[in-house]
Structure formats: structure tokens, C-alpha cells
Tab-separated table of C-alpha atoms in Angstrom:
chain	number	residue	atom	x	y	z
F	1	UNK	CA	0.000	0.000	0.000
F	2	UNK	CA	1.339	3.114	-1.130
F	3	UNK	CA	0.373	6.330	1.185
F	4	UNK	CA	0.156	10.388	-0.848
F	5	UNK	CA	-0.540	13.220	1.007
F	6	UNK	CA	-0.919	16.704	0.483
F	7	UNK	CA	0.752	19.225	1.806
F	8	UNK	CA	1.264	23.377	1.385
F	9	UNK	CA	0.825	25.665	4.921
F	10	UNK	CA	-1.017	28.466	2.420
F	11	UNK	CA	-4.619	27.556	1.835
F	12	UNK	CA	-6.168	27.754	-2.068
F	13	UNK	CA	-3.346	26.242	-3.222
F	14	UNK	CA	-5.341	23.262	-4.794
F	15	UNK	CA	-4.460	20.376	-2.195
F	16	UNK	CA	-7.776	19.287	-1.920
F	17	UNK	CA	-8.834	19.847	-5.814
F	18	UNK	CA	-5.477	17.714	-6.491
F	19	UNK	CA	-6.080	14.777	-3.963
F	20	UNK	CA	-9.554	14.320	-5.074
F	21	UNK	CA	-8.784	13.923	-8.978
F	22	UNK	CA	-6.011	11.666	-8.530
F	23	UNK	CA	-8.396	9.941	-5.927
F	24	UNK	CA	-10.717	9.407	-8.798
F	25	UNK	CA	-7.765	8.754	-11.400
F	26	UNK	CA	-6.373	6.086	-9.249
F	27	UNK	CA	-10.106	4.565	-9.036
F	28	UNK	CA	-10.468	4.783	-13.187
F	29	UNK	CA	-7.037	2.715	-13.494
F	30	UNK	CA	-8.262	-0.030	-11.156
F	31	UNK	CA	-6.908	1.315	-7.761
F	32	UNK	CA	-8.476	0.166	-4.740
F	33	UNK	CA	-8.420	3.988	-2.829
F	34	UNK	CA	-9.439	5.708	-0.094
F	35	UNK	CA	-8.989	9.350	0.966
F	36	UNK	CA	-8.588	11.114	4.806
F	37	UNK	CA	-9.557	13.918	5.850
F	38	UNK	CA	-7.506	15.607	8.422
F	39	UNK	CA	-8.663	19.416	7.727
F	40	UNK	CA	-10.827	20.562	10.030
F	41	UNK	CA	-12.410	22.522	7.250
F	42	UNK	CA	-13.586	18.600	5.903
F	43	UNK	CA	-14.090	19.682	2.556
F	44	UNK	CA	-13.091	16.796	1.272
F	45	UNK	CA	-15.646	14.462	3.557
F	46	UNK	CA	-18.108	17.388	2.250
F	47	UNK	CA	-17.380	16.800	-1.368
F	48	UNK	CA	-18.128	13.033	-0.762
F	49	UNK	CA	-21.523	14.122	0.860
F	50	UNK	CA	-22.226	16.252	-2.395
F	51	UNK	CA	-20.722	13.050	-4.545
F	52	UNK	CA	-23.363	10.928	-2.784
F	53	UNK	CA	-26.584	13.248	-3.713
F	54	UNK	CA	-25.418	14.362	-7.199
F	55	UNK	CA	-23.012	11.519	-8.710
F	56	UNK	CA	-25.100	8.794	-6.461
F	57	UNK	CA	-21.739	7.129	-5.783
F	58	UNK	CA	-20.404	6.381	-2.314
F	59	UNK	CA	-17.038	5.204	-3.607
F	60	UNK	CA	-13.935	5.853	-3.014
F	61	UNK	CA	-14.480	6.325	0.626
F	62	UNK	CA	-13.282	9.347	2.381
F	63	UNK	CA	-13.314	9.677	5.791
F	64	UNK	CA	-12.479	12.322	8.384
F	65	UNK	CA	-10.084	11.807	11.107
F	66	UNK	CA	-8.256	13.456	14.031
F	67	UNK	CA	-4.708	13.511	13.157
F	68	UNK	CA	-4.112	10.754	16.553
F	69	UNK	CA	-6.550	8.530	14.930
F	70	UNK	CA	-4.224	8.146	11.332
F	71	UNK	CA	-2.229	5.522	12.057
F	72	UNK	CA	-5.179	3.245	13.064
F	73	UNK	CA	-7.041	3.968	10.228
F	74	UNK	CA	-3.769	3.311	8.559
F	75	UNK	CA	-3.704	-0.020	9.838
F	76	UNK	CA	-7.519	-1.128	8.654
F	77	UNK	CA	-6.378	0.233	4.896
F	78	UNK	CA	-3.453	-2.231	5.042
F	79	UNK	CA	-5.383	-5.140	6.615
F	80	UNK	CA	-8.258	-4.250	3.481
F	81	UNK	CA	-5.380	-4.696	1.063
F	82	UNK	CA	-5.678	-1.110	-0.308
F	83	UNK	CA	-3.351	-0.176	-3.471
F	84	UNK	CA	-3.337	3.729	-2.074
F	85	UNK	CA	-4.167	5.657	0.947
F	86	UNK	CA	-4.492	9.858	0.083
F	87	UNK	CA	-4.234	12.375	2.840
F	88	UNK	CA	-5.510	16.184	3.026
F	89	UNK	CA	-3.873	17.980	5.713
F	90	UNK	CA	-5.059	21.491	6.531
F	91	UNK	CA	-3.017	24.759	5.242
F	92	UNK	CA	-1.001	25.216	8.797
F	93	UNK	CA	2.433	23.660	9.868
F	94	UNK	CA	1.590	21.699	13.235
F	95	UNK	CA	1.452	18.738	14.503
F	96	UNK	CA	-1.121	16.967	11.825
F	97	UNK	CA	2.093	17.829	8.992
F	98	UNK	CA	4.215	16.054	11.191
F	99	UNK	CA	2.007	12.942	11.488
F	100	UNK	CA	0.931	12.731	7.610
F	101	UNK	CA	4.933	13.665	6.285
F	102	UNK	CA	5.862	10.611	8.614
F	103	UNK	CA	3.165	8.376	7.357
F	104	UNK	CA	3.491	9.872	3.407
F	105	UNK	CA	5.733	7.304	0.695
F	106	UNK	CA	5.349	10.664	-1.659
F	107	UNK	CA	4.458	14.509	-0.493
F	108	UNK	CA	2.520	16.280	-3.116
F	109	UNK	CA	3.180	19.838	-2.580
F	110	UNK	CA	0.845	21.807	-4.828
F	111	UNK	CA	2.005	25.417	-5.805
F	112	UNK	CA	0.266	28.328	-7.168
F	113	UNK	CA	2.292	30.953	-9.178
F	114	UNK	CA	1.962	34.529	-7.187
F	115	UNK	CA	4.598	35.515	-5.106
F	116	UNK	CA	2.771	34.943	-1.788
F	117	UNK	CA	2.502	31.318	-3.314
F	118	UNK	CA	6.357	31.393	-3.709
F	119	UNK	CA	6.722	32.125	-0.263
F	120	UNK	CA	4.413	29.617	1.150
F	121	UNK	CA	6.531	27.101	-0.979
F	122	UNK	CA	9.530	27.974	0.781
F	123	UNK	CA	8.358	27.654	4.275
F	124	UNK	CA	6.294	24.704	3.631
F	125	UNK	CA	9.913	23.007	2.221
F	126	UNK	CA	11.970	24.230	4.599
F	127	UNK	CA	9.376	22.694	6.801
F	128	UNK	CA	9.718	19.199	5.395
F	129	UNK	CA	13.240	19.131	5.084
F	130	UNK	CA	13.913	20.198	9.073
F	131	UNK	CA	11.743	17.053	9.226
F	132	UNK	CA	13.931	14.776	7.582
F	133	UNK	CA	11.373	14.381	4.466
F	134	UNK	CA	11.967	16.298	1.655
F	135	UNK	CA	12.864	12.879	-0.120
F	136	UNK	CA	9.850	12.005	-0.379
F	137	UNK	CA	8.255	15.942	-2.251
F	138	UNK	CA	7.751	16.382	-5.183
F	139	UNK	CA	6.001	20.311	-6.205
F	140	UNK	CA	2.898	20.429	-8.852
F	141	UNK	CA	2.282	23.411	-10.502
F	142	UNK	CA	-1.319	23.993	-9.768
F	143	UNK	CA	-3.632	27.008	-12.194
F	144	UNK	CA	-0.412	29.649	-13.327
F	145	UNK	CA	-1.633	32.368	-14.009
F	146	UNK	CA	-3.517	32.352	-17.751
F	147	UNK	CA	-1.050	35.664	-18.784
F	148	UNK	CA	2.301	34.028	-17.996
F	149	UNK	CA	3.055	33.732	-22.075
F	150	UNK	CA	7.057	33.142	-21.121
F	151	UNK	CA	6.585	30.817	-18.599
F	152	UNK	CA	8.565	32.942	-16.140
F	153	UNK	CA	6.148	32.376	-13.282
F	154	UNK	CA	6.661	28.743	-13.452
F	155	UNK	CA	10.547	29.433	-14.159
F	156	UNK	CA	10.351	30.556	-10.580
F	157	UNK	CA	8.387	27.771	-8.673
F	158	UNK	CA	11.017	25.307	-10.540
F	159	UNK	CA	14.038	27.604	-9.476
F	160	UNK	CA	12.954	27.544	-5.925
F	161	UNK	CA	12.031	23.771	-5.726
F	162	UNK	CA	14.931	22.369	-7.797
F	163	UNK	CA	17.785	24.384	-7.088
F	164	UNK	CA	16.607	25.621	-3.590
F	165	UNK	CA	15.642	22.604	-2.260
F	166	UNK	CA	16.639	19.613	-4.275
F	167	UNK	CA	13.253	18.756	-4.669
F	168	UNK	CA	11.220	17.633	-8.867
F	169	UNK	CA	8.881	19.846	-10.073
F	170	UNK	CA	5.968	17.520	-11.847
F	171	UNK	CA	6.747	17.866	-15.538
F	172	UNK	CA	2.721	18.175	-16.030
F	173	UNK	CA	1.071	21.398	-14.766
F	174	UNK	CA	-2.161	21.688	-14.105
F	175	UNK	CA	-4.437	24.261	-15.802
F	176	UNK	CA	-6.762	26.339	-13.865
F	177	UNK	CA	-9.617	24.454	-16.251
F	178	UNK	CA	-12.990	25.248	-15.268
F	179	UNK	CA	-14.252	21.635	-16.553
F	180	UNK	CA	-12.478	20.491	-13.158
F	181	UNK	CA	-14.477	22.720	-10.954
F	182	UNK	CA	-17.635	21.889	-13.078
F	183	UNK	CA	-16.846	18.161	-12.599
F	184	UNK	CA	-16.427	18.403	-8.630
F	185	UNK	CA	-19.414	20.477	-8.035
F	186	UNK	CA	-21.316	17.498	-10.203
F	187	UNK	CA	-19.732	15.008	-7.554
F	188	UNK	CA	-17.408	14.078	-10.246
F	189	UNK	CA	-13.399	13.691	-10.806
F	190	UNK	CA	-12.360	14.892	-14.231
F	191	UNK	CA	-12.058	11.291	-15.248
F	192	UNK	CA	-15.287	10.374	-14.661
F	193	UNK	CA	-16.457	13.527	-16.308
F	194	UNK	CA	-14.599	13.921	-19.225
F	195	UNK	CA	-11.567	11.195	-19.548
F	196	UNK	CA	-10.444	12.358	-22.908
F	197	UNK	CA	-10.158	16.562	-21.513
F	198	UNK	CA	-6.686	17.801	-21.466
F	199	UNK	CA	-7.474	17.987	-17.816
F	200	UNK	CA	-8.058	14.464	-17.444
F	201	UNK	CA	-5.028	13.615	-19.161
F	202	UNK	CA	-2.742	15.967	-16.899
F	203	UNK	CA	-4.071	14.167	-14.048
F	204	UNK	CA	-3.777	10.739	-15.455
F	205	UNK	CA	-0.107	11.808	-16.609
F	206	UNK	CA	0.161	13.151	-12.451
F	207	UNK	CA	-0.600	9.655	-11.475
F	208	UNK	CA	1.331	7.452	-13.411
């Protein structure tokens, strides 16, 4: 059983959005999956309310937990042979990052563009590494900004990661795509909704 989690100490910058569309990727390829919640915002244990009313699914499960009750609920996923456990932490460094980086095989560290995104990056890695686990980050470009013709903003977020930190930048951004918004608020991933969007296909390409 492989174990992802998400992690960035500056809310909106897509952890959630990510988790739940890889969730859903990982369920299209076959994946036995399940997802925990550890923000105390729960929107991810909210999205699988809305999932339940508008997609009538109730699969993958996600489930919200105090960060004390994650390595029980570890255990049961391992004992019901799941392929991959995701984790949504909440936008703060405290003890819950500690917990989830521990527990994590890979780190997804999603990344806007803007500067305050930049520096959110930076504390969030220097975070991980005074943990002893930036081995297992990797950074995702999540929705640069649409006027960035050059490519300079995301210049930047690979500058910092890479040659900062030692840490990959995914070579797949993601595209602030409204179909992925549009597919969530229909209880949907982007692979259930439309599998053959350039969307879909970033995530798919995320995943494997």
C-alpha cells in the first residue's frame, strides 16, 4: 500500500482539488483507494456528501479523522489490502504535517504561481526538510496564471524547488480548467467527467 498526502501551509493552493482527482484517477485505473480527511475545514468528507446526492456514488471512501486517529485507520487500509491511501492535511504547519509527512511514501506539494505562493513554498519546504522528508516531495504546478506567455512564473516555482531545495517539479502542470471545478461540483473527478479533456489527461499523466 502506497500512502500520498498533500501538503502546502497556504490555503487555495489546490491540495484538496489535487487529492480528489487523482483519488478518482487512481479509481479509473483499477486502484483500490481511499482518501482522509484531516482538515478541520472537511471539505473533502463534504465533497463526498455532495458526490453521494449528485453523482449517487459512495465510492472511493473518504473519511475524516483526528490527526491521533491516522495511524489506526492506517492499519484497517493495510489489513483491506488497499493499493493507495491519500491524505488532506489542513493549510497550517503543526502537529497533523508532522504525522501525515511521517506516514506519506510521496508529499505532493501543490504550488500556485503569485509571489505569496512562492513564499508559502519555501516555508512549507523548509518545513519538510527540518523534518527529515523532503525525499519524499515532489512540487505540482497547480492554475499559473492564464497571462504568464514566457513561462517565467513557473521558471520561478522550478528555481525555488529544484535548485533551492533539491526537490522535482511535476513535468505536467495543471491548468486552472474550469471543466475540473464543473466536474467536482457534479460530484465528479475529471475522469469520470470527461476522460479524454486535457485535464483528465494531466491528471492521469500526475498519477502514473
Amino acid at each position: 500500500m502506497k500512502v500520498i498526502c498533500a501538503m502546502n501551509q497556504k490555503g487555495g493552493a489546490g491540495k484538496t482539488t489535487v487529492l480528489l482527482n487523482l483519488m478518482i484517477t487512481a479509481r479509473a485505473k483499477g486502484r483500490k483507494t481511499t482518501l482522509i480527511d484531516l482538515d478541520p475545514q472537511r471539505s473533502a468528507e463534504k465533497w463526498a456528501d455532495l458526490r453521494e446526492i449528485r453523482a449517487k456514488k459512495d465510492e472511493p471512501v473518504i473519511v475524516h479523522a483526528l490527526v491521533d486517529e491516522l495511524n489506526d485507520i492506517l492499519d484497517e487500509a493495510r489489513e483491506r489490502k488497499l493499493d493507495l491511501v491519500m491524505i488532506d492535511t489542513p493549510a497550517a504547519i503543526d502537529k497533523t504535517m508532522i504525522y501525515a509527512a511521517a506516514a506519506a511514501d510521496v508529499i505532493v506539494v501543490p504550488t500556485r504561481t503569485s509571489q505569496l505562493d512562492l513564499d508559502a513554498l519555501e516555508e512549507t519546504l523548509t518545513t519538510l526538510r527540518n523534518m527529515h522528508a523532503l525525499t519524499k516531495a515532489v512540487v505540482v504546478v497547480n492554475a499559473p496564471r492564464t497571462d504568464d506567455k514566457k513561462g517565467g512564473d513557473i521558471a520561478a516555482v522550478r528555481a525555488l524547488a529544484e535548485n533551492g531545495f533539491n526537490v522535482p517539479v511535476a513535468g505536467v502542470v495543471l491548468a486552472d480548467s474550469g471543466e475540473i471545478s464543473r466536474a467536482l461540483d457534479a460530484g465528479k473527478g475529471i475522469a469520470e467527467k470527461s476522460r479524454s479533456s486535457a485535464a483528465a489527461k494531466a491528471f492521469a499523466t500526475l498519477f502514473d
